[in-house]
């Protein structure tokens, strides 16, 4: 049983080929200023609220580029059933139990990065960005869908995306934060941040379609800004015109992001 479980999760979390085309990243401009970079990379001090004296040196060593020992980075996996009766492995949810020092480091980085996220993340994304509410996108989606029903032409359409195992399939190589093969961990304070940063590539690539003279976007009112998608974490809604060439361009973006 143990070997079968290990084999199942090794297949699930293994790489499906090694991506070499990162051209979509060109759609995301450089936005981090020198001052912001210094703020994100500065050494922690004892004034950080989450830092205690007994772990201060460990955190300093990490920010100085030192590798943490396995006694700190080691993670225990616990499988929790999603349903009362377990018959297949896919109904088991792997929960990672990590050393609290890892979470301290993540929290320090997250607290620094959080205040800059509104500058980096497109307004289309409402999840995990301070000052933004999911309800704004929900209300906007309801208004758009209601407007579609009231129209005879042009023909508009809505595409709903839900990414399977989204967190587990984000590569560090894709994020370019660390040149090692790891996954984004659910429960880590930084995981939602890293995920929406990776999703920003999709968001900006979809928005860049409006610069294409041959792309016809979703029919919005004349007084409204162009809009072709809204997102919350791994849930994305795409608004499109039923125009085959334009739909092909949207599918090309989705294929590249996948």
C-alpha positions as protocol buffer text, in pm:
chain_id: "A"
residue {
  index: 1
  type: UNK
  ca { x: 0 y: 0 z: 0 }
}
residue {
  index: 2
  type: UNK
  ca { x: 277 y: 243 z: 94 }
}
residue {
  index: 3
  type: UNK
  ca { x: 462 y: 180 z: -234 }
}
residue {
  index: 4
  type: UNK
  ca { x: 141 y: 230 z: -433 }
}
residue {
  index: 5
  type: UNK
  ca { x: 75 y: 564 z: -261 }
}
residue {
  index: 6
  type: UNK
  ca { x: 432 y: 682 z: -323 }
}
residue {
  index: 7
  type: UNK
  ca { x: 407 y: 586 z: -691 }
}
residue {
  index: 8
  type: UNK
  ca { x: 73 y: 769 z: -727 }
}
residue {
  index: 9
  type: UNK
  ca { x: 200 y: 1099 z: -586 }
}
residue {
  index: 10
  type: UNK
  ca { x: 532 y: 1075 z: -767 }
}
residue {
  index: 11
  type: UNK
  ca { x: 338 y: 1062 z: -1094 }
}
residue {
  index: 12
  type: UNK
  ca { x: 108 y: 1346 z: -986 }
}
residue {
  index: 13
  type: UNK
  ca { x: 385 y: 1583 z: -880 }
}
residue {
  index: 14
  type: UNK
  ca { x: 641 y: 1489 z: -1144 }
}
residue {
  index: 15
  type: UNK
  ca { x: 728 y: 1714 z: -1434 }
}
residue {
  index: 16
  type: UNK
  ca { x: 531 y: 1669 z: -1756 }
}
residue {
  index: 17
  type: UNK
  ca { x: 824 y: 1756 z: -1977 }
}
residue {
  index: 18
  type: UNK
  ca { x: 1074 y: 2033 z: -1916 }
}
residue {
  index: 19
  type: UNK
  ca { x: 935 y: 2363 z: -2050 }
}
residue {
  index: 20
  type: UNK
  ca { x: 1178 y: 2563 z: -2260 }
}
residue {
  index: 21
  type: UNK
  ca { x: 953 y: 2832 z: -2409 }
}
residue {
  index: 22
  type: UNK
  ca { x: 908 y: 3118 z: -2164 }
}
residue {
  index: 23
  type: UNK
  ca { x: 820 y: 3380 z: -2426 }
}
residue {
  index: 24
  type: UNK
  ca { x: 490 y: 3455 z: -2250 }
}
residue {
  index: 25
  type: UNK
  ca { x: 692 y: 3609 z: -1967 }
}
residue {
  index: 26
  type: UNK
  ca { x: 776 y: 3894 z: -2205 }
}
residue {
  index: 27
  type: UNK
  ca { x: 417 y: 4014 z: -2156 }
}
residue {
  index: 28
  type: UNK
  ca { x: 502 y: 4102 z: -1795 }
}
residue {
  index: 29
  type: UNK
  ca { x: 715 y: 4418 z: -1779 }
}
residue {
  index: 30
  type: UNK
  ca { x: 980 y: 4485 z: -1514 }
}
residue {
  index: 31
  type: UNK
  ca { x: 791 y: 4655 z: -1231 }
}
residue {
  index: 32
  type: UNK
  ca { x: 1007 y: 4610 z: -920 }
}
residue {
  index: 33
  type: UNK
  ca { x: 1197 y: 4930 z: -846 }
}
residue {
  index: 34
  type: UNK
  ca { x: 1544 y: 4935 z: -691 }
}
residue {
  index: 35
  type: UNK
  ca { x: 1396 y: 5065 z: -364 }
}
residue {
  index: 36
  type: UNK
  ca { x: 1139 y: 4785 z: -355 }
}
residue {
  index: 37
  type: UNK
  ca { x: 1404 y: 4525 z: -428 }
}
residue {
  index: 38
  type: UNK
  ca { x: 1619 y: 4653 z: -141 }
}
residue {
  index: 39
  type: UNK
  ca { x: 1318 y: 4642 z: 91 }
}
residue {
  index: 40
  type: UNK
  ca { x: 1237 y: 4282 z: -7 }
}
residue {
  index: 41
  type: UNK
  ca { x: 1596 y: 4162 z: 30 }
}
residue {
  index: 42
  type: UNK
  ca { x: 1707 y: 4350 z: 341 }
}
residue {
  index: 43
  type: UNK
  ca { x: 1817 y: 4148 z: 642 }
}
residue {
  index: 44
  type: UNK
  ca { x: 1549 y: 4093 z: 909 }
}
residue {
  index: 45
  type: UNK
  ca { x: 1593 y: 4262 z: 1244 }
}
residue {
  index: 46
  type: UNK
  ca { x: 1460 y: 4190 z: 1590 }
}
residue {
  index: 47
  type: UNK
  ca { x: 1200 y: 4458 z: 1523 }
}
residue {
  index: 48
  type: UNK
  ca { x: 1015 y: 4220 z: 1290 }
}
residue {
  index: 49
  type: UNK
  ca { x: 705 y: 4118 z: 1485 }
}
residue {
  index: 50
  type: UNK
  ca { x: 730 y: 3750 z: 1393 }
}
residue {
  index: 51
  type: UNK
  ca { x: 1099 y: 3716 z: 1481 }
}
residue {
  index: 52
  type: UNK
  ca { x: 1217 y: 3587 z: 1819 }
}
residue {
  index: 53
  type: UNK
  ca { x: 1571 y: 3595 z: 1956 }
}
residue {
  index: 54
  type: UNK
  ca { x: 1618 y: 3218 z: 1942 }
}
residue {
  index: 55
  type: UNK
  ca { x: 1558 y: 3195 z: 1566 }
}
residue {
  index: 56
  type: UNK
  ca { x: 1695 y: 3533 z: 1462 }
}
residue {
  index: 57
  type: UNK
  ca { x: 2034 y: 3397 z: 1360 }
}
residue {
  index: 58
  type: UNK
  ca { x: 1880 y: 3115 z: 1155 }
}
residue {
  index: 59
  type: UNK
  ca { x: 1670 y: 3362 z: 960 }
}
residue {
  index: 60
  type: UNK
  ca { x: 1970 y: 3592 z: 910 }
}
residue {
  index: 61
  type: UNK
  ca { x: 2173 y: 3304 z: 768 }
}
residue {
  index: 62
  type: UNK
  ca { x: 1893 y: 3223 z: 525 }
}
residue {
  index: 63
  type: UNK
  ca { x: 1867 y: 3581 z: 400 }
}
residue {
  index: 64
  type: UNK
  ca { x: 2244 y: 3583 z: 366 }
}
residue {
  index: 65
  type: UNK
  ca { x: 2223 y: 3298 z: 116 }
}
residue {
  index: 66
  type: UNK
  ca { x: 2301 y: 3005 z: 344 }
}
residue {
  index: 67
  type: UNK
  ca { x: 2124 y: 2673 z: 294 }
}
residue {
  index: 68
  type: UNK
  ca { x: 1906 y: 2553 z: 578 }
}
residue {
  index: 69
  type: UNK
  ca { x: 1975 y: 2204 z: 719 }
}
residue {
  index: 70
  type: UNK
  ca { x: 1736 y: 1919 z: 640 }
}
residue {
  index: 71
  type: UNK
  ca { x: 1627 y: 1915 z: 1003 }
}
residue {
  index: 72
  type: UNK
  ca { x: 1456 y: 2247 z: 928 }
}
residue {
  index: 73
  type: UNK
  ca { x: 1350 y: 2199 z: 565 }
}
residue {
  index: 74
  type: UNK
  ca { x: 1222 y: 1843 z: 612 }
}
residue {
  index: 75
  type: UNK
  ca { x: 847 y: 1805 z: 552 }
}
residue {
  index: 76
  type: UNK
  ca { x: 616 y: 1526 z: 664 }
}
residue {
  index: 77
  type: UNK
  ca { x: 327 y: 1436 z: 435 }
}
residue {
  index: 78
  type: UNK
  ca { x: -1 y: 1331 z: 596 }
}
residue {
  index: 79
  type: UNK
  ca { x: -283 y: 1200 z: 377 }
}
residue {
  index: 80
  type: UNK
  ca { x: -628 y: 1319 z: 486 }
}
residue {
  index: 81
  type: UNK
  ca { x: -936 y: 1161 z: 323 }
}
residue {
  index: 82
  type: UNK
  ca { x: -1180 y: 1395 z: 149 }
}
residue {
  index: 83
  type: UNK
  ca { x: -1458 y: 1135 z: 172 }
}
residue {
  index: 84
  type: UNK
  ca { x: -1561 y: 884 z: 441 }
}
residue {
  index: 85
  type: UNK
  ca { x: -1473 y: 578 z: 230 }
}
residue {
  index: 86
  type: UNK
  ca { x: -1141 y: 584 z: 47 }
}
residue {
  index: 87
  type: UNK
  ca { x: -1129 y: 366 z: -264 }
}
residue {
  index: 88
  type: UNK
  ca { x: -892 y: 566 z: -486 }
}
residue {
  index: 89
  type: UNK
  ca { x: -584 y: 770 z: -399 }
}
residue {
  index: 90
  type: UNK
  ca { x: -717 y: 1087 z: -563 }
}
residue {
  index: 91
  type: UNK
  ca { x: -959 y: 1139 z: -271 }
}
residue {
  index: 92
  type: UNK
  ca { x: -665 y: 1168 z: -32 }
}
residue {
  index: 93
  type: UNK
  ca { x: -543 y: 1523 z: 30 }
}
residue {
  index: 94
  type: UNK
  ca { x: -169 y: 1545 z: 107 }
}
residue {
  index: 95
  type: UNK
  ca { x: -104 y: 1791 z: 390 }
}
residue {
  index: 96
  type: UNK
  ca { x: 254 y: 1903 z: 449 }
}
residue {
  index: 97
  type: UNK
  ca { x: 371 y: 1944 z: 807 }
}
residue {
  index: 98
  type: UNK
  ca { x: 672 y: 2175 z: 801 }
}
residue {
  index: 99
  type: UNK
  ca { x: 907 y: 2319 z: 1061 }
}
residue {
  index: 100
  type: UNK
  ca { x: 771 y: 2649 z: 1195 }
}
residue {
  index: 101
  type: UNK
  ca { x: 1097 y: 2828 z: 1103 }
}
residue {
  index: 102
  type: UNK
  ca { x: 1008 y: 2779 z: 737 }
}
residue {
  index: 103
  type: UNK
  ca { x: 680 y: 2957 z: 799 }
}
residue {
  index: 104
  type: UNK
  ca { x: 856 y: 3238 z: 985 }
}
residue {
  index: 105
  type: UNK
  ca { x: 1081 y: 3301 z: 685 }
}
residue {
  index: 106
  type: UNK
  ca { x: 784 y: 3283 z: 449 }
}
residue {
  index: 107
  type: UNK
  ca { x: 589 y: 3523 z: 666 }
}
residue {
  index: 108
  type: UNK
  ca { x: 868 y: 3780 z: 674 }
}
residue {
  index: 109
  type: UNK
  ca { x: 895 y: 3773 z: 294 }
}
residue {
  index: 110
  type: UNK
  ca { x: 517 y: 3782 z: 252 }
}
residue {
  index: 111
  type: UNK
  ca { x: 471 y: 4081 z: 483 }
}
residue {
  index: 112
  type: UNK
  ca { x: 723 y: 4275 z: 275 }
}
residue {
  index: 113
  type: UNK
  ca { x: 585 y: 4167 z: -61 }
}
residue {
  index: 114
  type: UNK
  ca { x: 218 y: 4217 z: 26 }
}
residue {
  index: 115
  type: UNK
  ca { x: 231 y: 4597 z: 11 }
}
residue {
  index: 116
  type: UNK
  ca { x: 380 y: 4592 z: -340 }
}
residue {
  index: 117
  type: UNK
  ca { x: 139 y: 4337 z: -492 }
}
residue {
  index: 118
  type: UNK
  ca { x: -128 y: 4590 z: -600 }
}
residue {
  index: 119
  type: UNK
  ca { x: 137 y: 4746 z: -826 }
}
residue {
  index: 120
  type: UNK
  ca { x: 232 y: 4413 z: -983 }
}
residue {
  index: 121
  type: UNK
  ca { x: -101 y: 4232 z: -1020 }
}
residue {
  index: 122
  type: UNK
  ca { x: -353 y: 4334 z: -1288 }
}
residue {
  index: 123
  type: UNK
  ca { x: -694 y: 4461 z: -1176 }
}
residue {
  index: 124
  type: UNK
  ca { x: -842 y: 4151 z: -1342 }
}
residue {
  index: 125
  type: UNK
  ca { x: -716 y: 3945 z: -1048 }
}
residue {
  index: 126
  type: UNK
  ca { x: -898 y: 3998 z: -719 }
}
residue {
  index: 127
  type: UNK
  ca { x: -760 y: 3715 z: -509 }
}
residue {
  index: 128
  type: UNK
  ca { x: -497 y: 3756 z: -234 }
}
residue {
  index: 129
  type: UNK
  ca { x: -426 y: 4121 z: -313 }
}
residue {
  index: 130
  type: UNK
  ca { x: -470 y: 4365 z: -27 }
}
residue {
  index: 131
  type: UNK
  ca { x: -751 y: 4612 z: -90 }
}
residue {
  index: 132
  type: UNK
  ca { x: -928 y: 4398 z: -351 }
}
residue {
  index: 133
  type: UNK
  ca { x: -1246 y: 4201 z: -292 }
}
residue {
  index: 134
  type: UNK
  ca { x: -1373 y: 3892 z: -472 }
}
residue {
  index: 135
  type: UNK
  ca { x: -1724 y: 4039 z: -450 }
}
residue {
  index: 136
  type: UNK
  ca { x: -1631 y: 4311 z: -697 }
}
residue {
  index: 137
  type: UNK
  ca { x: -1554 y: 4052 z: -964 }
}
residue {
  index: 138
  type: UNK
  ca { x: -1862 y: 3849 z: -873 }
}
residue {
  index: 139
  type: UNK
  ca { x: -2091 y: 4150 z: -916 }
}
residue {
  index: 140
  type: UNK
  ca { x: -1919 y: 4251 z: -1240 }
}
residue {
  index: 141
  type: UNK
  ca { x: -1954 y: 3896 z: -1376 }
}
residue {
  index: 142
  type: UNK
  ca { x: -2324 y: 3891 z: -1288 }
}
residue {
  index: 143
  type: UNK
  ca { x: -2379 y: 4222 z: -1467 }
}
residue {
  index: 144
  type: UNK
  ca { x: -2194 y: 4102 z: -1778 }
}
residue {
  index: 145
  type: UNK
  ca { x: -2383 y: 3770 z: -1794 }
}
residue {
  index: 146
  type: UNK
  ca { x: -2714 y: 3953 z: -1747 }
}
residue {
  index: 147
  type: UNK
  ca { x: -2617 y: 4192 z: -2026 }
}
residue {
  index: 148
  type: UNK
  ca { x: -2538 y: 3898 z: -2257 }
}
residue {
  index: 149
  type: UNK
  ca { x: -2886 y: 3755 z: -2207 }
}
residue {
  index: 150
  type: UNK
  ca { x: -3046 y: 4086 z: -2302 }
}
residue {
  index: 151
  type: UNK
  ca { x: -2859 y: 4115 z: -2631 }
}
residue {
  index: 152
  type: UNK
  ca { x: -2948 y: 3969 z: -2968 }
}
residue {
  index: 153
  type: UNK
  ca { x: -2616 y: 4051 z: -3133 }
}
residue {
  index: 154
  type: UNK
  ca { x: -2325 y: 4042 z: -3149 }
}
residue {
  index: 155
  type: UNK
  ca { x: -2291 y: 3690 z: -3010 }
}
residue {
  index: 156
  type: UNK
  ca { x: -2084 y: 3690 z: -2691 }
}
residue {
  index: 157
  type: UNK
  ca { x: -1973 y: 3392 z: -2487 }
}
residue {
  index: 158
  type: UNK
  ca { x: -1829 y: 3309 z: -2145 }
}
residue {
  index: 159
  type: UNK
  ca { x: -1558 y: 3048 z: -2079 }
}
residue {
  index: 160
  type: UNK
  ca { x: -1509 y: 2919 z: -1724 }
}
residue {
  index: 161
  type: UNK
  ca { x: -1166 y: 2778 z: -1635 }
}
residue {
  index: 162
  type: UNK
  ca { x: -1080 y: 2581 z: -1322 }
}
residue {
  index: 163
  type: UNK
  ca { x: -719 y: 2463 z: -1306 }
}
residue {
  index: 164
  type: UNK
  ca { x: -680 y: 2112 z: -1166 }
}
residue {
  index: 165
  type: UNK
  ca { x: -411 y: 2077 z: -897 }
}
residue {
  index: 166
  type: UNK
  ca { x: -316 y: 2436 z: -973 }
}
residue {
  index: 167
  type: UNK
  ca { x: -89 y: 2495 z: -673 }
}
residue {
  index: 168
  type: UNK
  ca { x: 88 y: 2162 z: -711 }
}
residue {
  index: 169
  type: UNK
  ca { x: 175 y: 2223 z: -1077 }
}
residue {
  index: 170
  type: UNK
  ca { x: 347 y: 2561 z: -1046 }
}
residue {
  index: 171
  type: UNK
  ca { x: 718 y: 2526 z: -1118 }
}
residue {
  index: 172
  type: UNK
  ca { x: 984 y: 2730 z: -940 }
}
residue {
  index: 173
  type: UNK
  ca { x: 1164 y: 2746 z: -1275 }
}
residue {
  index: 174
  type: UNK
  ca { x: 860 y: 2917 z: -1421 }
}
residue {
  index: 175
  type: UNK
  ca { x: 849 y: 3168 z: -1136 }
}
residue {
  index: 176
  type: UNK
  ca { x: 1226 y: 3219 z: -1165 }
}
residue {
  index: 177
  type: UNK
  ca { x: 1256 y: 3266 z: -789 }
}
residue {
  index: 178
  type: UNK
  ca { x: 1471 y: 2958 z: -728 }
}
residue {
  index: 179
  type: UNK
  ca { x: 1647 y: 2739 z: -980 }
}
residue {
  index: 180
  type: UNK
  ca { x: 1533 y: 2415 z: -820 }
}
residue {
  index: 181
  type: UNK
  ca { x: 1245 y: 2184 z: -894 }
}
residue {
  index: 182
  type: UNK
  ca { x: 979 y: 2236 z: -630 }
}
residue {
  index: 183
  type: UNK
  ca { x: 608 y: 2302 z: -609 }
}
residue {
  index: 184
  type: UNK
  ca { x: 406 y: 2576 z: -445 }
}
residue {
  index: 185
  type: UNK
  ca { x: 296 y: 2446 z: -105 }
}
residue {
  index: 186
  type: UNK
  ca { x: -61 y: 2494 z: 9 }
}
residue {
  index: 187
  type: UNK
  ca { x: -70 y: 2639 z: 360 }
}
residue {
  index: 188
  type: UNK
  ca { x: 251 y: 2836 z: 315 }
}
residue {
  index: 189
  type: UNK
  ca { x: 193 y: 3213 z: 352 }
}
residue {
  index: 190
  type: UNK
  ca { x: 378 y: 3273 z: 26 }
}
residue {
  index: 191
  type: UNK
  ca { x: 190 y: 3013 z: -180 }
}
residue {
  index: 192
  type: UNK
  ca { x: -106 y: 3233 z: -281 }
}
residue {
  index: 193
  type: UNK
  ca { x: 134 y: 3517 z: -365 }
}
residue {
  index: 194
  type: UNK
  ca { x: 354 y: 3299 z: -585 }
}
residue {
  index: 195
  type: UNK
  ca { x: 47 y: 3156 z: -754 }
}
residue {
  index: 196
  type: UNK
  ca { x: -109 y: 3489 z: -849 }
}
residue {
  index: 197
  type: UNK
  ca { x: 232 y: 3608 z: -971 }
}
residue {
  index: 198
  type: UNK
  ca { x: 243 y: 3308 z: -1203 }
}
residue {
  index: 199
  type: UNK
  ca { x: -120 y: 3367 z: -1305 }
}
residue {
  index: 200
  type: UNK
  ca { x: -28 y: 3725 z: -1393 }
}
residue {
  index: 201
  type: UNK
  ca { x: 143 y: 3589 z: -1704 }
}
residue {
  index: 202
  type: UNK
  ca { x: -193 y: 3457 z: -1826 }
}
residue {
  index: 203
  type: UNK
  ca { x: -372 y: 3777 z: -1727 }
}
residue {
  index: 204
  type: UNK
  ca { x: -131 y: 4008 z: -1910 }
}
residue {
  index: 205
  type: UNK
  ca { x: -117 y: 3778 z: -2212 }
}
residue {
  index: 206
  type: UNK
  ca { x: -496 y: 3791 z: -2243 }
}
residue {
  index: 207
  type: UNK
  ca { x: -496 y: 4169 z: -2200 }
}
residue {
  index: 208
  type: UNK
  ca { x: -223 y: 4205 z: -2463 }
}
residue {
  index: 209
  type: UNK
  ca { x: -461 y: 4058 z: -2721 }
}
residue {
  index: 210
  type: UNK
  ca { x: -633 y: 4397 z: -2734 }
}
residue {
  index: 211
  type: UNK
  ca { x: -317 y: 4531 z: -2902 }
}
residue {
  index: 212
  type: UNK
  ca { x: -374 y: 4288 z: -3192 }
}
residue {
  index: 213
  type: UNK
  ca { x: -560 y: 4464 z: -3475 }
}
residue {
  index: 214
  type: UNK
  ca { x: -712 y: 4133 z: -3584 }
}
residue {
  index: 215
  type: UNK
  ca { x: -852 y: 4052 z: -3240 }
}
residue {
  index: 216
  type: UNK
  ca { x: -1213 y: 4142 z: -3169 }
}
residue {
  index: 217
  type: UNK
  ca { x: -1284 y: 4143 z: -2800 }
}
residue {
  index: 218
  type: UNK
  ca { x: -1592 y: 4093 z: -2591 }
}
residue {
  index: 219
  type: UNK
  ca { x: -1865 y: 4346 z: -2669 }
}
residue {
  index: 220
  type: UNK
  ca { x: -1854 y: 4586 z: -2375 }
}
residue {
  index: 221
  type: UNK
  ca { x: -2045 y: 4917 z: -2351 }
}
residue {
  index: 222
  type: UNK
  ca { x: -1867 y: 5208 z: -2520 }
}
residue {
  index: 223
  type: UNK
  ca { x: -1810 y: 5385 z: -2188 }
}
residue {
  index: 224
  type: UNK
  ca { x: -1641 y: 5078 z: -2038 }
}
residue {
  index: 225
  type: UNK
  ca { x: -1276 y: 4975 z: -2052 }
}
residue {
  index: 226
  type: UNK
  ca { x: -1197 y: 4665 z: -2262 }
}
residue {
  index: 227
  type: UNK
  ca { x: -1237 y: 4346 z: -2061 }
}
residue {
  index: 228
  type: UNK
  ca { x: -1184 y: 3984 z: -2158 }
}
residue {
  index: 229
  type: UNK
  ca { x: -1134 y: 3804 z: -1826 }
}
residue {
  index: 230
  type: UNK
  ca { x: -1165 y: 3810 z: -1448 }
}
residue {
  index: 231
  type: UNK
  ca { x: -978 y: 3583 z: -1208 }
}
residue {
  index: 232
  type: UNK
  ca { x: -971 y: 3473 z: -847 }
}
residue {
  index: 233
  type: UNK
  ca { x: -678 y: 3242 z: -768 }
}
residue {
  index: 234
  type: UNK
  ca { x: -720 y: 2935 z: -994 }
}
residue {
  index: 235
  type: UNK
  ca { x: -1072 y: 3028 z: -1111 }
}
residue {
  index: 236
  type: UNK
  ca { x: -1079 y: 3231 z: -1431 }
}
residue {
  index: 237
  type: UNK
  ca { x: -1371 y: 3353 z: -1640 }
}
residue {
  index: 238
  type: UNK
  ca { x: -1299 y: 3459 z: -1998 }
}
residue {
  index: 239
  type: UNK
  ca { x: -1541 y: 3683 z: -2188 }
}
residue {
  index: 240
  type: UNK
  ca { x: -1516 y: 3651 z: -2564 }
}
residue {
  index: 241
  type: UNK
  ca { x: -1692 y: 3735 z: -2886 }
}
residue {
  index: 242
  type: UNK
  ca { x: -1806 y: 3436 z: -3091 }
}
residue {
  index: 243
  type: UNK
  ca { x: -1552 y: 3525 z: -3358 }
}
residue {
  index: 244
  type: UNK
  ca { x: -1345 y: 3221 z: -3469 }
}
residue {
  index: 245
  type: UNK
  ca { x: -1015 y: 3405 z: -3539 }
}
residue {
  index: 246
  type: UNK
  ca { x: -1033 y: 3585 z: -3203 }
}
residue {
  index: 247
  type: UNK
  ca { x: -1123 y: 3263 z: -3021 }
}
residue {
  index: 248
  type: UNK
  ca { x: -822 y: 3095 z: -3182 }
}
residue {
  index: 249
  type: UNK
  ca { x: -597 y: 3367 z: -3039 }
}
residue {
  index: 250
  type: UNK
  ca { x: -745 y: 3314 z: -2692 }
}
residue {
  index: 251
  type: UNK
  ca { x: -693 y: 2937 z: -2718 }
}
residue {
  index: 252
  type: UNK
  ca { x: -333 y: 2997 z: -2828 }
}
residue {
  index: 253
  type: UNK
  ca { x: -273 y: 3200 z: -2510 }
}
residue {
  index: 254
  type: UNK
  ca { x: -430 y: 2927 z: -2297 }
}
residue {
  index: 255
  type: UNK
  ca { x: -222 y: 2662 z: -2471 }
}
residue {
  index: 256
  type: UNK
  ca { x: 98 y: 2855 z: -2411 }
}
residue {
  index: 257
  type: UNK
  ca { x: 14 y: 2910 z: -2045 }
}
residue {
  index: 258
  type: UNK
  ca { x: -70 y: 2544 z: -1994 }
}
